[in-house]
One Martini backbone bead per residue (centre of mass of N, CA, C, O) as a GRO file, in nm:
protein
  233
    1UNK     BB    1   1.491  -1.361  -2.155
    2UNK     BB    2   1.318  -1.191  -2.424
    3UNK     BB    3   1.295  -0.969  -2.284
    4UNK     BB    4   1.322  -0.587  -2.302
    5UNK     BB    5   1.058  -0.444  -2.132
    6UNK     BB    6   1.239  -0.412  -1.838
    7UNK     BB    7   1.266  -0.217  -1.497
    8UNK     BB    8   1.520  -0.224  -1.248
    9UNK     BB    9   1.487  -0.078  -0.944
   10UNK     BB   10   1.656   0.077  -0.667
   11UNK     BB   11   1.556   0.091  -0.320
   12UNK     BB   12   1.604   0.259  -0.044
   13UNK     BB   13   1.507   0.192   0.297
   14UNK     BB   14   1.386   0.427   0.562
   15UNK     BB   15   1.328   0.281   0.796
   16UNK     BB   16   1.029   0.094   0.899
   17UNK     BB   17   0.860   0.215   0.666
   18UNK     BB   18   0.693   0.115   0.353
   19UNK     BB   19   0.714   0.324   0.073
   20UNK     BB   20   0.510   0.233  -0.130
   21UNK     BB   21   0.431   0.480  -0.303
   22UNK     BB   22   0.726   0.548  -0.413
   23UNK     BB   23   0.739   0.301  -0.563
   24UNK     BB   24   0.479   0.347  -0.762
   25UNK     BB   25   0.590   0.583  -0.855
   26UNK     BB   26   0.845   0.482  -0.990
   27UNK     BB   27   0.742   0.291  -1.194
   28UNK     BB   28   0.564   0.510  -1.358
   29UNK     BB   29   0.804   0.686  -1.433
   30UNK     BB   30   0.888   0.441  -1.647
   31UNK     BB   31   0.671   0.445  -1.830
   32UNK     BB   32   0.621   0.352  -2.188
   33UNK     BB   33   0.312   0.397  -2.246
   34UNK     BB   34  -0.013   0.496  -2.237
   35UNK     BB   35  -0.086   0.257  -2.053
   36UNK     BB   36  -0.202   0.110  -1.710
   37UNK     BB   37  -0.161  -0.109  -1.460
   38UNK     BB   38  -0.272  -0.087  -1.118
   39UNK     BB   39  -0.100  -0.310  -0.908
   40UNK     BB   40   0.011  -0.631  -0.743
   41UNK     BB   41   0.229  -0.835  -0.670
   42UNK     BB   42   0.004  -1.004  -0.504
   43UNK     BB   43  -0.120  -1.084  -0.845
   44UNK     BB   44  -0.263  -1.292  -1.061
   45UNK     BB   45  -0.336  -1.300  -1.378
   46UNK     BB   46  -0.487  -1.384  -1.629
   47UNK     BB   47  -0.515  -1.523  -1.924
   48UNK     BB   48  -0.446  -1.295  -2.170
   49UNK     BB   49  -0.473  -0.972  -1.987
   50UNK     BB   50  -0.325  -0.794  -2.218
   51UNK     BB   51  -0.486  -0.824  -2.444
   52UNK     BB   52  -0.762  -0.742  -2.320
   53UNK     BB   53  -0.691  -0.442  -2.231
   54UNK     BB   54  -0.572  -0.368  -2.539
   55UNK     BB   55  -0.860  -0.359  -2.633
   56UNK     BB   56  -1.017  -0.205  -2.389
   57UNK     BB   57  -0.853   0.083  -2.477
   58UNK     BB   58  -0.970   0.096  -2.784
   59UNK     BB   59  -1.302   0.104  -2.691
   60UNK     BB   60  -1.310   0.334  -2.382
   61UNK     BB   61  -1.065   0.523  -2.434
   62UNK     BB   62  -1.171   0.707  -2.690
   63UNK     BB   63  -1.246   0.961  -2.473
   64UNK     BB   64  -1.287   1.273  -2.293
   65UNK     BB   65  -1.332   1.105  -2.064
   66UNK     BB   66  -1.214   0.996  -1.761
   67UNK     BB   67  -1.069   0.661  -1.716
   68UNK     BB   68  -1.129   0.349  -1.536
   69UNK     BB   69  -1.041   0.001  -1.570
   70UNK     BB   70  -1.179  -0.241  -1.417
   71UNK     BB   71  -1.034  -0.518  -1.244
   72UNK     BB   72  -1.157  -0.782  -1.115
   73UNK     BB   73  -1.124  -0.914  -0.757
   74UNK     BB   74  -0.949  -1.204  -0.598
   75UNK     BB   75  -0.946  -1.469  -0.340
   76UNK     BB   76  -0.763  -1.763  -0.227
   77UNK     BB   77  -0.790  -1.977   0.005
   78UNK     BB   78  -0.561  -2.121  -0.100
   79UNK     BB   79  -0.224  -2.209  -0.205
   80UNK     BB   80  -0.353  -2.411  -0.373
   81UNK     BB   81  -0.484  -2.452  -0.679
   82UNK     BB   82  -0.705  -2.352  -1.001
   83UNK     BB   83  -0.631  -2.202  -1.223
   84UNK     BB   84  -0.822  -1.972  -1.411
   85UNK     BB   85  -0.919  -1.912  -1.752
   86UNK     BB   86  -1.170  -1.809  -1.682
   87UNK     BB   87  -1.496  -1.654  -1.572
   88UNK     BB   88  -1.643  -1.961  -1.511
   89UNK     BB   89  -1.416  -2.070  -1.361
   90UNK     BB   90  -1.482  -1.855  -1.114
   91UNK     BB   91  -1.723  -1.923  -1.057
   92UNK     BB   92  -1.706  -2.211  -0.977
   93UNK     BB   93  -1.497  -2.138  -0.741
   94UNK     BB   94  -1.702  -1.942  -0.574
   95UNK     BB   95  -1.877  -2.224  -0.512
   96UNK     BB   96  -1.621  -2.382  -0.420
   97UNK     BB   97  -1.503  -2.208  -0.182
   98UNK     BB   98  -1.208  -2.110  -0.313
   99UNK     BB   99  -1.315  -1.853  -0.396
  100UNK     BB  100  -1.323  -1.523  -0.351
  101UNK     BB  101  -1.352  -1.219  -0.258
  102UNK     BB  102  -1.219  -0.939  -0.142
  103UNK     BB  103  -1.185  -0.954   0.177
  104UNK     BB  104  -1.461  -1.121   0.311
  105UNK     BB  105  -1.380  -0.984   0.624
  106UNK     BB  106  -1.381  -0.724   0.641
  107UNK     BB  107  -1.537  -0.456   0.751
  108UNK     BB  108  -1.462  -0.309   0.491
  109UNK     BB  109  -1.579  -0.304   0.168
  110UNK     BB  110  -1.361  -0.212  -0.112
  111UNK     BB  111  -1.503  -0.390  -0.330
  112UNK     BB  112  -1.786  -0.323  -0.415
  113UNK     BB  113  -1.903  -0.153  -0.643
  114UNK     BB  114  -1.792  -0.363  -0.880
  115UNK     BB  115  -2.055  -0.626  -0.835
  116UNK     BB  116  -2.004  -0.897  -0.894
  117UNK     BB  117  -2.291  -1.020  -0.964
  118UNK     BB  118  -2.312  -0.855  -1.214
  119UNK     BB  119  -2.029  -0.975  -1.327
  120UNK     BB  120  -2.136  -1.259  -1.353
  121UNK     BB  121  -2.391  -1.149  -1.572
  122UNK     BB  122  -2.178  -0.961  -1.777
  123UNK     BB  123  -2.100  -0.858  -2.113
  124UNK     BB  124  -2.027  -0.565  -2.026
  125UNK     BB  125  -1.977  -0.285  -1.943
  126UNK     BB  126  -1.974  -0.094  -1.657
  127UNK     BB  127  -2.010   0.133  -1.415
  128UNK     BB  128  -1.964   0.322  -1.153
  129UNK     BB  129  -1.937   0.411  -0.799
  130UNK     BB  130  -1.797   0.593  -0.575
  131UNK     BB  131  -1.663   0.535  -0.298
  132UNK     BB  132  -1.554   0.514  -0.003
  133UNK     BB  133  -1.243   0.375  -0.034
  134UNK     BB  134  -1.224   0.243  -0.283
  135UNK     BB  135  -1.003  -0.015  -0.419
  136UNK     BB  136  -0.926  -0.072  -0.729
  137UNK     BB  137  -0.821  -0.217  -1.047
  138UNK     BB  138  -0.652  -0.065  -1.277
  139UNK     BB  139  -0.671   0.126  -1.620
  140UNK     BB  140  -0.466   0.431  -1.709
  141UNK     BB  141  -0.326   0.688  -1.806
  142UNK     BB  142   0.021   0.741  -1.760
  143UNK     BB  143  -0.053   1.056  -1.648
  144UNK     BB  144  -0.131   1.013  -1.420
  145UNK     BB  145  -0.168   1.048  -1.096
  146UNK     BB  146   0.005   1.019  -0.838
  147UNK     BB  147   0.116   0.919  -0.552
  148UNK     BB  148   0.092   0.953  -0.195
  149UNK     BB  149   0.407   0.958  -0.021
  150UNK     BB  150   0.331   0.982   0.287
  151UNK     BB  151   0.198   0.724   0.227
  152UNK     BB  152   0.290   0.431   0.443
  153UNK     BB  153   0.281   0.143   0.466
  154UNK     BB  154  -0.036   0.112   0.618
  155UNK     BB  155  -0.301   0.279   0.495
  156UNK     BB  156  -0.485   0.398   0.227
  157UNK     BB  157  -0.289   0.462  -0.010
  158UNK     BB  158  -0.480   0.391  -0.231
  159UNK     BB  159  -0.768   0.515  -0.144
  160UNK     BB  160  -0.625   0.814  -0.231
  161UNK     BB  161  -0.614   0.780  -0.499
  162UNK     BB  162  -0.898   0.706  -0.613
  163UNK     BB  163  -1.012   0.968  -0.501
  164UNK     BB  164  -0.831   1.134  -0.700
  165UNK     BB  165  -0.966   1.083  -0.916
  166UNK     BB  166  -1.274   1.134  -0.872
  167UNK     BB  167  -1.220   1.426  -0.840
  168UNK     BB  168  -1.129   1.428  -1.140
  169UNK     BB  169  -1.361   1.267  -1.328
  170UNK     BB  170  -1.357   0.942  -1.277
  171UNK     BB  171  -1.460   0.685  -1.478
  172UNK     BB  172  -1.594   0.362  -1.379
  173UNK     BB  173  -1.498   0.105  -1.551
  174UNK     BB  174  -1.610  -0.242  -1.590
  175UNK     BB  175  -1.462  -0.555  -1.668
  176UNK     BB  176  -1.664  -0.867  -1.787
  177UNK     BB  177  -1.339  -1.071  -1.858
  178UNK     BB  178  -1.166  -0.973  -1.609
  179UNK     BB  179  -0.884  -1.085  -1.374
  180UNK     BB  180  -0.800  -1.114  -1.059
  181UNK     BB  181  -0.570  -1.297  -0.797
  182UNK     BB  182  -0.516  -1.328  -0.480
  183UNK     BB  183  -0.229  -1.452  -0.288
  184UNK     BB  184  -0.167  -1.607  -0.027
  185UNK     BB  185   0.013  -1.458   0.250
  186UNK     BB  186   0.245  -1.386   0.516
  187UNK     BB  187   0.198  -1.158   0.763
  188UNK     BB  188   0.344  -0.848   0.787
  189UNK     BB  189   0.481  -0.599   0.943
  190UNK     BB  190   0.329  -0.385   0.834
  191UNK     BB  191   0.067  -0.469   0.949
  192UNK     BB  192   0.157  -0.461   1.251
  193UNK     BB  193   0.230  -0.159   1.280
  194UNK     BB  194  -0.093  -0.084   1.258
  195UNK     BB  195  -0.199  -0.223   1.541
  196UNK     BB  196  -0.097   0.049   1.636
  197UNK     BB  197  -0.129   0.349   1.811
  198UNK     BB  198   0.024   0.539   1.705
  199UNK     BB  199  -0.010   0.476   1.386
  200UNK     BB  200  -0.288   0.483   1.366
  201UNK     BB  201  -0.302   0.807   1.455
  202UNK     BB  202  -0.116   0.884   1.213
  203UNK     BB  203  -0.311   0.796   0.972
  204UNK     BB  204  -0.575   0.920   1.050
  205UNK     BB  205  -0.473   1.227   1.008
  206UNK     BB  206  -0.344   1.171   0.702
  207UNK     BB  207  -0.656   1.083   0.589
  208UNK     BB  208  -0.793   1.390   0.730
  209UNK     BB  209  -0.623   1.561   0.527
  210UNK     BB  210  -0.648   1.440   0.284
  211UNK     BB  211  -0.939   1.533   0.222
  212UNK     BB  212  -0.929   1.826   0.275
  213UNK     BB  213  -0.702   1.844   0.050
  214UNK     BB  214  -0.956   1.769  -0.175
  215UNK     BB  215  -1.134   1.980  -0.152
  216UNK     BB  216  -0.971   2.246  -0.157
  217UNK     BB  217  -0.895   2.157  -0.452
  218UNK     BB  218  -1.170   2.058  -0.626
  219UNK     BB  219  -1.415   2.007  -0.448
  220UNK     BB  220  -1.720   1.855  -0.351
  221UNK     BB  221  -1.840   1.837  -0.647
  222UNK     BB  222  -1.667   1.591  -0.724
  223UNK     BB  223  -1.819   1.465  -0.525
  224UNK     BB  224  -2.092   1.264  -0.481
  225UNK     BB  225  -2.047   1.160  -0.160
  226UNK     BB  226  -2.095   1.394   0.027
  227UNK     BB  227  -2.199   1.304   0.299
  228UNK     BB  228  -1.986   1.070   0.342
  229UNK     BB  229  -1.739   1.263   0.318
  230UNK     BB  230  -1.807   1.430   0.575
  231UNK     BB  231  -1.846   1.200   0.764
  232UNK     BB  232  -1.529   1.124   0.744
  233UNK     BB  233  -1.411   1.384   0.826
   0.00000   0.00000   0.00000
């Protein structure tokens, strides 16, 4: 109730998909901070995550080449848990198969990059390069490009984000001290309308547009994975 810096917009939606990327951008657009953290509903901040990275763009961020601070995430077994406090609270849920990385079924890791193992051991910032698909959560400012509106529903919609940050030659720091979890809940329309046949078909087209439009702005030398990127398109 004692918040004073709170945003609330409200969004009609037009047809039956989900205008995500959309939503994302209204967020955006009310920032008046000079960072932002690109998260999501249904993620969890770990305590006292805004001092952290309050931190962490004071000592990252005042340098000429652009930056994204890759907050690792995890995602929850049950609906009920002990949310950890800290670090170690995240090791020991990990040990005890309570908590997992993100997606740890999916097809494609697409949080592999970040490298929890290493995240595990380190003590410090570290470096990470990006991958197709890779889809952290980040820490960027405010002047970010936005997301790819066309990107509607499920499928891509961040993955496209992430791509052209780093065809912007954007370096991707990992932070050693900060978590967030993400929290089960019932899957919606949203996933369902993805493994139709139709939408995949449409999704898949608008993926291959735009990488293609990602090469023909930047050019391949912005991205690094020139070879998986060829492959992809």
């Amino acid at each position: 109730k004692r918040r004073k810096n709170l945003a609330i917009h409200i969004v009609y939606q037009r047809g039956y998909l989900y205008p995500i990327n959309y939503l994302r951008n209204i967020a955006l657009n009310a920032v008046s901070t000079p960072y932002v953290f690109l998260s999501d509903g249904d993620l969890l901040p770990m305590y006292n995550l805004y001092s952290l990275l309050k931190r962490a763009t004071k000592t990252l961020m005042n340098v000429p080449q652009r930056r994204a601070l890759v907050v690792p995430g995890f995602e929850s077994v049950e609906y009920t848990f002990h949310f950890p406090h800290n670090k170690s609270d995240v090791l020991n849920l990990m040990h005890q198969n309570t908590i997992t990385t993100m997606c740890p079924y999916c097809k494609s890791d697409n949080n592999a990059p970040t490298d929890i193992e290493r995240w595990a051991k380190s003590s410090k910032p570290y470096r990470v390069d990006w991958k197709m698909n890779y889809q952290p959560y980040v820490v960027v400012k405010s002047d970010v490009v936005r997301y790819d509106q066309r990107f509607v529903g499920y499928g891509f919609n961040k993955a496209s984000h992430i791509m052209e940050l780093k065809a912007q030659l954007y370096e991707f720091i990992v932070l050693p001290d900060v978590f967030i979890i993400h929290t089960p809940h019932p899957s919606s329309n949203v996933k369902d309308i993805w493994h139709t046949k139709d939408f995949k078909f449409c999704i898949d087209a608008l993926w291959d547009q735009f990488k293609k439009e990602i090469v023909e702005k930047y050019g391949h030398e912005s991205l690094s994975y020139k070879k998986e990127f060829e492959m992809h398109t």
